[in-house]
PDB file of C-alpha atoms in Angstrom:
ATOM      1  CA  MET A1479      12.437  11.444  10.389  1.00 72.00           C
ATOM      2  CA  VAL A1480       8.968  11.020  11.102  1.00 87.00           C
ATOM      3  CA  LEU A1481       7.126  13.541  13.899  1.00 87.00           C
ATOM      4  CA  SER A1482       6.985  11.072  16.378  1.00 86.00           C
ATOM      5  CA  GLU A1483      10.764  10.580  16.424  1.00 88.00           C
ATOM      6  CA  LYS A1484      11.319  14.175  16.300  1.00 86.00           C
ATOM      7  CA  LEU A1485       9.403  14.413  19.301  1.00 87.00           C
ATOM      8  CA  THR A1486      10.728  11.548  21.158  1.00 89.00           C
ATOM      9  CA  SER A1487      14.391  12.994  20.396  1.00 88.00           C
ATOM     10  CA  LEU A1488      13.138  16.478  21.323  1.00 85.00           C
ATOM     11  CA  ASN A1489      11.679  14.919  24.905  1.00 87.00           C
ATOM     12  CA  ASN A1490      15.102  13.131  25.600  1.00 89.00           C
ATOM     13  CA  GLU A1491      16.843  15.894  24.732  1.00 87.00           C
ATOM     14  CA  LYS A1492      14.611  17.927  27.295  1.00 86.00           C
ATOM     15  CA  GLN A1493      15.027  15.421  29.835  1.00 89.00           C
ATOM     16  CA  ALA A1494      18.931  15.578  29.637  1.00 88.00           C
ATOM     17  CA  LEU A1495      18.707  19.565  30.341  1.00 85.00           C
ATOM     18  CA  LYS A1496      16.527  19.184  32.906  1.00 87.00           C
ATOM     19  CA  THR A1497      19.127  16.750  34.678  1.00 89.00           C
ATOM     20  CA  ALA A1498      21.745  18.779  33.840  1.00 84.00           C
ATOM     21  CA  PHE A1499      20.558  21.767  35.336  1.00 82.00           C
ATOM     22  CA  THR A1500      19.549  19.846  38.670  1.00 84.00           C
ATOM     23  CA  ASN A1501      22.793  18.594  39.127  1.00 84.00           C
ATOM     24  CA  LEU A1502      24.355  22.291  39.144  1.00 77.00           C
ATOM     25  CA  GLY A1503      21.805  22.894  41.891  1.00 76.00           C
ATOM     26  CA  PHE A1504      19.007  24.168  39.997  1.00 78.00           C
ATOM     27  CA  ASP A1505      15.485  23.387  41.238  1.00 82.00           C
ATOM     28  CA  MET A1506      13.461  22.456  38.540  1.00 84.00           C
ATOM     29  CA  SER A1507      10.484  20.865  40.046  1.00 86.00           C
ATOM     30  CA  SER A1508       8.342  23.893  38.631  1.00 87.00           C
ATOM     31  CA  VAL A1509      10.039  25.230  35.919  1.00 85.00           C
ATOM     32  CA  PRO A1510       8.558  24.712  32.523  1.00 88.00           C
ATOM     33  CA  PHE A1511      10.595  23.947  29.500  1.00 85.00           C
ATOM     34  CA  THR A1512       9.924  27.167  27.865  1.00 85.00           C
ATOM     35  CA  ASP A1513      12.022  28.747  30.685  1.00 84.00           C
ATOM     36  CA  TYR A1514      15.337  26.475  30.371  1.00 82.00           C
ATOM     37  CA  HIS A1515      16.985  29.845  28.490  1.00 81.00           C
ATOM     38  CA  THR A1516      16.370  31.613  31.351  1.00 80.00           C
ATOM     39  CA  LEU A1517      18.475  29.303  33.782  1.00 77.00           C
ATOM     40  CA  LEU A1518      21.032  28.870  30.634  1.00 79.00           C
ATOM     41  CA  ALA A1519      21.425  32.597  30.912  1.00 74.00           C
ATOM     42  CA  LYS A1520      22.144  32.786  34.597  1.00 72.00           C
ATOM     43  CA  LEU A1521      24.916  30.235  34.270  1.00 73.00           C
ATOM     44  CA  VAL A1522      26.952  32.207  31.354  1.00 72.00           C
ATOM     45  CA  LYS A1523      26.236  35.398  33.174  1.00 79.00           C
ATOM     46  CA  GLY A1524      26.439  34.390  37.001  1.00 82.00           C
ATOM     47  CA  VAL A1525      24.030  35.168  40.077  1.00 87.00           C
ATOM     48  CA  SER A1526      25.840  37.873  42.084  1.00 92.00           C
ATOM     49  CA  THR A1527      25.503  37.469  45.895  1.00 95.00           C
ATOM     50  CA  THR A1528      25.602  39.626  49.255  1.00 96.00           C
ATOM     51  CA  LEU A1529      27.159  38.659  52.418  1.00 97.00           C
ATOM     52  CA  THR A1530      26.894  40.391  55.348  1.00 97.00           C
ATOM     53  CA  SER A1531      28.571  40.426  58.663  1.00 96.00           C
ATOM     54  CA  THR A1532      28.294  42.178  62.082  1.00 95.00           C
ATOM     55  CA  ILE A1533      30.469  41.181  65.139  1.00 95.00           C
ATOM     56  CA  SER A1534      29.516  41.849  68.808  1.00 94.00           C
ATOM     57  CA  SER A1535      32.302  43.626  69.636  1.00 93.00           C
ATOM     58  CA  THR A1536      34.926  46.269  67.972  1.00 92.00           C
ATOM     59  CA  SER A1537      36.809  47.225  71.261  1.00 91.00           C
ATOM     60  CA  VAL A1538      38.144  44.071  73.052  1.00 90.00           C
ATOM     61  CA  HIS A1539      40.887  42.568  75.480  1.00 89.00           C
ATOM     62  CA  PHE A1540      43.322  39.948  74.884  1.00 88.00           C
ATOM     63  CA  GLY A1541      41.568  36.605  75.359  1.00 89.00           C
ATOM     64  CA  ALA A1542      37.782  37.803  74.721  1.00 91.00           C
ATOM     65  CA  THR A1543      35.592  35.886  72.491  1.00 94.00           C
ATOM     66  CA  LEU A1544      33.644  37.712  69.874  1.00 94.00           C
ATOM     67  CA  THR A1545      30.599  36.711  67.568  1.00 96.00           C
ATOM     68  CA  ILE A1546      30.118  36.915  63.805  1.00 97.00           C
ATOM     69  CA  THR A1547      27.147  36.488  62.592  1.00 97.00           C
ATOM     70  CA  GLY A1548      25.540  37.305  59.093  1.00 98.00           C
ATOM     71  CA  THR A1549      23.565  36.076  55.949  1.00 98.00           C
ATOM     72  CA  LEU A1550      24.304  35.331  52.580  1.00 97.00           C
ATOM     73  CA  LYS A1551      21.556  36.035  49.658  1.00 96.00           C
ATOM     74  CA  ASP A1552      21.480  36.362  45.940  1.00 93.00           C
ATOM     75  CA  GLU A1553      20.926  39.364  43.949  1.00 90.00           C
ATOM     76  CA  ASN A1554      17.101  38.733  44.039  1.00 87.00           C
ATOM     77  CA  SER A1555      17.514  38.700  48.114  1.00 93.00           C
ATOM     78  CA  THR A1556      16.888  35.175  48.475  1.00 92.00           C
ATOM     79  CA  VAL A1557      18.833  33.271  50.819  1.00 95.00           C
ATOM     80  CA  LEU A1558      21.350  30.977  50.221  1.00 95.00           C
ATOM     81  CA  THR A1559      21.164  27.383  52.500  1.00 95.00           C
ATOM     82  CA  GLY A1560      23.909  25.055  52.996  1.00 95.00           C
ATOM     83  CA  GLU A1561      26.488  27.182  51.466  1.00 96.00           C
ATOM     84  CA  THR A1562      30.078  27.199  52.893  1.00 97.00           C
ATOM     85  CA  ILE A1563      31.336  30.524  54.563  1.00 98.00           C
ATOM     86  CA  THR A1564      34.840  30.780  55.231  1.00 98.00           C
ATOM     87  CA  LEU A1565      36.443  33.761  58.268  1.00 97.00           C
ATOM     88  CA  LYS A1566      39.628  34.685  57.587  1.00 96.00           C
ATOM     89  CA  ASP A1567      42.300  36.799  58.948  1.00 94.00           C
ATOM     90  CA  GLY A1568      43.989  38.102  56.100  1.00 90.00           C
ATOM     91  CA  ASN A1569      44.617  35.488  53.717  1.00 91.00           C
ATOM     92  CA  ASN A1570      44.864  32.840  56.443  1.00 94.00           C
ATOM     93  CA  THR A1571      41.915  30.339  56.779  1.00 97.00           C
ATOM     94  CA  LEU A1572      40.485  30.651  60.383  1.00 96.00           C
ATOM     95  CA  ASN A1573      37.195  28.436  60.221  1.00 97.00           C
ATOM     96  CA  THR A1574      34.428  27.701  57.907  1.00 98.00           C
ATOM     97  CA  THR A1575      30.580  26.924  58.355  1.00 98.00           C
ATOM     98  CA  THR A1576      27.508  26.597  56.826  1.00 97.00           C
ATOM     99  CA  THR A1577      24.592  28.688  55.873  1.00 97.00           C
ATOM    100  CA  ASP A1578      21.131  27.613  57.907  1.00 98.00           C
ATOM    101  CA  SER A1579      17.777  27.553  56.302  1.00 97.00           C
ATOM    102  CA  SER A1580      17.451  31.040  57.143  1.00 97.00           C
ATOM    103  CA  GLY A1581      20.917  31.846  54.955  1.00 97.00           C
ATOM    104  CA  ALA A1582      22.395  32.633  58.368  1.00 98.00           C
ATOM    105  CA  TYR A1583      26.158  31.826  59.422  1.00 98.00           C
ATOM    106  CA  SER A1584      27.930  32.353  62.940  1.00 98.00           C
ATOM    107  CA  PHE A1585      31.597  31.940  63.948  1.00 97.00           C
ATOM    108  CA  THR A1586      32.826  32.853  67.118  1.00 96.00           C
ATOM    109  CA  TYR A1587      36.744  34.291  67.183  1.00 95.00           C
ATOM    110  CA  THR A1588      38.925  34.309  70.611  1.00 94.00           C
ATOM    111  CA  VAL A1589      41.622  37.314  70.287  1.00 91.00           C
ATOM    112  CA  SER A1590      44.878  35.775  70.555  1.00 89.00           C
ATOM    113  CA  SER A1591      47.173  38.735  70.149  1.00 88.00           C
ATOM    114  CA  MET A1592      47.611  42.284  71.009  1.00 86.00           C
ATOM    115  CA  THR A1593      47.534  43.415  67.155  1.00 87.00           C
ATOM    116  CA  SER A1594      44.650  43.883  65.564  1.00 87.00           C
ATOM    117  CA  PRO A1595      43.400  41.450  63.060  1.00 90.00           C
ATOM    118  CA  ASN A1596      41.927  41.371  59.543  1.00 92.00           C
ATOM    119  CA  LEU A1597      39.055  39.346  59.803  1.00 94.00           C
ATOM    120  CA  ASN A1598      36.664  38.937  56.750  1.00 96.00           C
ATOM    121  CA  VAL A1599      34.165  36.489  55.704  1.00 97.00           C
ATOM    122  CA  ALA A1600      34.139  34.863  52.263  1.00 97.00           C
ATOM    123  CA  PHE A1601      32.078  32.488  50.010  1.00 97.00           C
ATOM    124  CA  LYS A1602      33.705  31.280  47.194  1.00 94.00           C
ATOM    125  CA  SER A1603      31.563  30.749  43.665  1.00 87.00           C
ATOM    126  CA  LYS A1604      30.021  27.864  43.332  1.00 82.00           C
ATOM    127  CA  GLY A1605      27.732  26.827  40.400  1.00 76.00           C
ATOM    128  CA  PHE A1606      26.135  29.607  38.922  1.00 79.00           C
ATOM    129  CA  TYR A1607      26.468  32.053  42.366  1.00 88.00           C
ATOM    130  CA  LEU A1608      29.492  34.457  42.265  1.00 90.00           C
ATOM    131  CA  SER A1609      31.853  35.038  45.211  1.00 94.00           C
ATOM    132  CA  SER A1610      31.239  37.705  47.682  1.00 96.00           C
ATOM    133  CA  ILE A1611      33.247  39.093  50.887  1.00 96.00           C
ATOM    134  CA  SER A1612      32.216  40.886  53.770  1.00 96.00           C
ATOM    135  CA  THR A1613      34.715  43.044  55.573  1.00 94.00           C
ATOM    136  CA  ILE A1614      34.446  42.739  59.472  1.00 93.00           C
ATOM    137  CA  PRO A1615      34.898  46.044  61.057  1.00 91.00           C
ATOM    138  CA  THR A1616      38.557  46.903  62.601  1.00 90.00           C
ATOM    139  CA  ILE A1617      38.813  45.129  66.124  1.00 90.00           C
ATOM    140  CA  THR A1618      40.971  47.177  68.566  1.00 90.00           C
ATOM    141  CA  VAL A1619      42.439  45.042  71.232  1.00 89.00           C
ATOM    142  CA  VAL A1620      42.992  47.017  74.336  1.00 87.00           C
ATOM    143  CA  GLU A1621      45.333  46.081  77.420  1.00 78.00           C
ATOM    144  CA  ASN A1622      43.534  44.579  80.231  1.00 68.00           C
ATOM    145  CA  LEU A1623      44.807  46.663  83.392  1.00 57.00           C
ATOM    146  CA  PHE A1624      42.740  45.188  85.969  1.00 58.00           C
ATOM    147  CA  PRO A1625      45.077  42.132  86.853  1.00 55.00           C
ATOM    148  CA  LEU A1626      47.851  44.511  87.199  1.00 50.00           C
ATOM    149  CA  LEU A1627      45.948  46.195  90.140  1.00 51.00           C
ATOM    150  CA  PHE A1628      46.680  43.263  92.386  1.00 53.00           C
ATOM    151  CA  CYS A1629      50.090  41.988  91.358  1.00 53.00           C
ATOM    152  CA  ASN A1630      51.950  45.266  92.615  1.00 51.00           C
ATOM    153  CA  THR A1631      50.883  45.400  96.404  1.00 52.00           C
ATOM    154  CA  LYS A1632      54.279  46.061  98.283  1.00 53.00           C
TER     155      LYS A1632
END
């Protein structure tokens, strides 16, 4: 095989790798071929993620609506956009949403039981990003006694 054929073959393989990395979600627009090995290492090891969460209140009345917000970032504190976040009560999926351009997400949750829910938000592993879970602080559901004041007026 002559040198020109070897260079053509090498260039074809380089293009095939670039296409494969792009299909896995890597932005290859500014990655030189000499750094492809770094991307391959990330694929093998995986990139850890951090999912944060905050809740608008932890002591609420039955029927109250809460807001749960947070962000999803990778191990380099880079925000992850367009990723699916799932709100769960134990193992039961309640809702899903997608992170915005700032890596942020938001859910509303209406308290529908006097039993405290066991809420968490989760990001399921995708591509080379590893899964992460954030547990929501315990919500205490308190009785709303105010309506009872007007029911017993004898």
